N, CA, C and O atoms as a DFTB+ gen file, in Angstrom:
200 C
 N C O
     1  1       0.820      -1.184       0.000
     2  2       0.000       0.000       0.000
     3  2       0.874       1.263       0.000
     4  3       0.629       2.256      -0.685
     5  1       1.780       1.148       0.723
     6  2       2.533       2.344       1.146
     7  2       3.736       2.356      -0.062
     8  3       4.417       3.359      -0.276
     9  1       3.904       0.947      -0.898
    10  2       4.895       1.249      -1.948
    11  2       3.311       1.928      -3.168
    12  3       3.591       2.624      -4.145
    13  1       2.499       1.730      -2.995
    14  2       1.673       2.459      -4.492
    15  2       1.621       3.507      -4.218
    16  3       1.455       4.101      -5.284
    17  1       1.662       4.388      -3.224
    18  2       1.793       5.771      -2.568
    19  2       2.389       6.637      -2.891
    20  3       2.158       7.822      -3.135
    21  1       3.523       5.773      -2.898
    22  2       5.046       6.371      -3.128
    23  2       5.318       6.602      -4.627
    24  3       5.655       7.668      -5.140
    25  1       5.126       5.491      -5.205
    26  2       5.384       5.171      -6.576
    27  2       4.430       6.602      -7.104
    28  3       5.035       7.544      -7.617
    29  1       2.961       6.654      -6.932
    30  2       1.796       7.248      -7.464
    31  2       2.492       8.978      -7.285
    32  3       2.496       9.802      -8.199
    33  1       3.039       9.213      -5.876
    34  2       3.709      10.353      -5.682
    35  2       4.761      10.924      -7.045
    36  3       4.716      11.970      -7.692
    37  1       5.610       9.832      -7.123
    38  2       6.769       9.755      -8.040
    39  2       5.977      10.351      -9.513
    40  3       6.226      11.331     -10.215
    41  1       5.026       9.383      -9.600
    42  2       4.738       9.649     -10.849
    43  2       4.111      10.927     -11.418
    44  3       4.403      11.626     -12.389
    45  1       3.317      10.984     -10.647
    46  2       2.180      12.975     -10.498
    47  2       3.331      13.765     -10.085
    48  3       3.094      14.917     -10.448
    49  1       4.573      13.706      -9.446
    50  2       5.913      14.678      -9.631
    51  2       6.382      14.684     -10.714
    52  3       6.461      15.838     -11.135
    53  1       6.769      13.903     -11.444
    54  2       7.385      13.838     -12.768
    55  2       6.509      14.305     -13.900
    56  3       6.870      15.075     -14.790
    57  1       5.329      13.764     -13.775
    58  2       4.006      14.425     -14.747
    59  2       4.241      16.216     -14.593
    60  3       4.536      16.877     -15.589
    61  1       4.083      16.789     -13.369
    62  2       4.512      17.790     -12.736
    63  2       5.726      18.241     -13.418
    64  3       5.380      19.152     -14.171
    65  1       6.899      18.048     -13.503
    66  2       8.264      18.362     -13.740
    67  2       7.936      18.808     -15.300
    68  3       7.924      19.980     -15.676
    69  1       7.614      17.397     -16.329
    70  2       7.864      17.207     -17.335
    71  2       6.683      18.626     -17.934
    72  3       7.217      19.381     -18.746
    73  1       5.405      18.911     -17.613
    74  2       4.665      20.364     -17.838
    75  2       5.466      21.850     -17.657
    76  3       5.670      22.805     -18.407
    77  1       5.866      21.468     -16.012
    78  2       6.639      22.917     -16.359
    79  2       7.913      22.951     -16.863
    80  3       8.086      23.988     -17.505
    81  1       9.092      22.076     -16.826
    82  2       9.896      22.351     -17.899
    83  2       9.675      22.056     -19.643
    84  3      10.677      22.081     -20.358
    85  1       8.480      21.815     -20.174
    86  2       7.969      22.151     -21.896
    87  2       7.294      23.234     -21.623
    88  3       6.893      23.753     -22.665
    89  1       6.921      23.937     -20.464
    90  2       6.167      25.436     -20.869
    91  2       4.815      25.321     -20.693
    92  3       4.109      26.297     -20.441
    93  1       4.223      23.739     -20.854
    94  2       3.283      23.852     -21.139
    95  2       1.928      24.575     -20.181
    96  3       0.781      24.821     -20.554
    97  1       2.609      24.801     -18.764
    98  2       1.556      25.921     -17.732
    99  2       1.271      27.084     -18.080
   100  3       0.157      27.608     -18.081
   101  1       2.743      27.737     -18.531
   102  2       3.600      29.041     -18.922
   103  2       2.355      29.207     -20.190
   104  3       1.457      29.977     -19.849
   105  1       2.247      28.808     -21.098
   106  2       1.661      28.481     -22.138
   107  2      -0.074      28.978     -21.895
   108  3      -0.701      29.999     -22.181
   109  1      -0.318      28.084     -21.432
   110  2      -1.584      28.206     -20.934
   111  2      -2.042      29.438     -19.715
   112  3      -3.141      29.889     -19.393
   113  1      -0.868      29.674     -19.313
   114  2      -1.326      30.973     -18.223
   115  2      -1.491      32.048     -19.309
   116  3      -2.533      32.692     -19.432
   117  1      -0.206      32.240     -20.239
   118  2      -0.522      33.327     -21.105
   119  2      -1.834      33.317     -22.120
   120  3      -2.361      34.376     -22.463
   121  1      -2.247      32.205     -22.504
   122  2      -4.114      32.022     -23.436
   123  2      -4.223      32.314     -22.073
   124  3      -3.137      32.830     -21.809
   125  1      -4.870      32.289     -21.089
   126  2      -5.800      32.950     -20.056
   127  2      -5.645      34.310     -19.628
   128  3      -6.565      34.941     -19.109
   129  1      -4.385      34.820     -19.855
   130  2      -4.087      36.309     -19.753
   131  2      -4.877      36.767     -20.634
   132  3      -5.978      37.257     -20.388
   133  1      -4.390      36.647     -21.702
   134  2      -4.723      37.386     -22.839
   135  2      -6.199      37.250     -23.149
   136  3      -6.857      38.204     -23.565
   137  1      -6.783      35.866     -22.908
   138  2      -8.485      36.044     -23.097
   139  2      -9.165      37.201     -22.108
   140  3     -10.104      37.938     -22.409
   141  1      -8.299      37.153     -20.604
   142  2      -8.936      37.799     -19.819
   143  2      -8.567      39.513     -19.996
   144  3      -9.324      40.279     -19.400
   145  1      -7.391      40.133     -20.826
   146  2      -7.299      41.274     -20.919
   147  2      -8.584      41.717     -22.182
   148  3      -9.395      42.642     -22.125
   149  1      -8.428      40.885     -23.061
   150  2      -9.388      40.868     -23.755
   151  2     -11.212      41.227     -23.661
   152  3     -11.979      42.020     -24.208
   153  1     -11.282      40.484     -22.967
   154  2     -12.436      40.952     -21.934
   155  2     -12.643      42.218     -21.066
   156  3     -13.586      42.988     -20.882
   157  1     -11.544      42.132     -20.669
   158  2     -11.276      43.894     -19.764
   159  2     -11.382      44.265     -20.600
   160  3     -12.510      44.750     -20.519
   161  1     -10.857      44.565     -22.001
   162  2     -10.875      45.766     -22.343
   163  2     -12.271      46.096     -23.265
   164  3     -12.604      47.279     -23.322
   165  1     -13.017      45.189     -23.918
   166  2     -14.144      45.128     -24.168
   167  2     -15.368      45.366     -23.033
   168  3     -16.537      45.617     -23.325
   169  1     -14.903      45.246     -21.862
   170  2     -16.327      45.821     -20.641
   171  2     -15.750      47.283     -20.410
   172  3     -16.366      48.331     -20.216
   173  1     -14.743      47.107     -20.468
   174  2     -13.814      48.876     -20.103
   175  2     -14.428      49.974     -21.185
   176  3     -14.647      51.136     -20.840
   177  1     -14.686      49.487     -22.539
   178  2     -14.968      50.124     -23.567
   179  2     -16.447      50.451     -23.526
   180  3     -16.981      51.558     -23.597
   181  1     -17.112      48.993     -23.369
   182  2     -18.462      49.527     -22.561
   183  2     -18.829      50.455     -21.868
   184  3     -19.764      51.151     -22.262
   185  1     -18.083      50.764     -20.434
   186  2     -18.542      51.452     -19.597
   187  2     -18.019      52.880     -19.972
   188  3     -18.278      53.802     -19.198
   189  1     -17.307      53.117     -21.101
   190  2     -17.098      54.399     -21.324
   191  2     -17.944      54.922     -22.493
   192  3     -17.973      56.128     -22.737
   193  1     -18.468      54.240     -23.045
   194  2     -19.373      54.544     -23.827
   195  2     -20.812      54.537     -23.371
   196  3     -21.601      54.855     -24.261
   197  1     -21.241      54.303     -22.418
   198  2     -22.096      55.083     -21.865
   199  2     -21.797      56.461     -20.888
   200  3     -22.738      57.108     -20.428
């Protein structure tokens, strides 16, 4: 029990490792930046136009 633990640890670390050294978080934080400035600036534009 306590070796599938360990092992399961090992493995969701390395899954872990292998994302952030290809970027692939980095990646995805910036598509969520950018959708979300996107948005700001389309409600921002809104509220000045009224």
């Amino acid at each position: 029990m306590v070796a599938a633990l360990a092992l399961g640890a090992l493995v969701a670390g390395s899954l872990l490792a292998r994302a952030l050294g290809g970027g692939l978080l980095v990646e995805h934080a910036l598509m969520a930046a950018t959708h979300h400035a996107q948005l700001a600036a389309g409600w921002a534009a809104d509220v000045f136009c009224y």
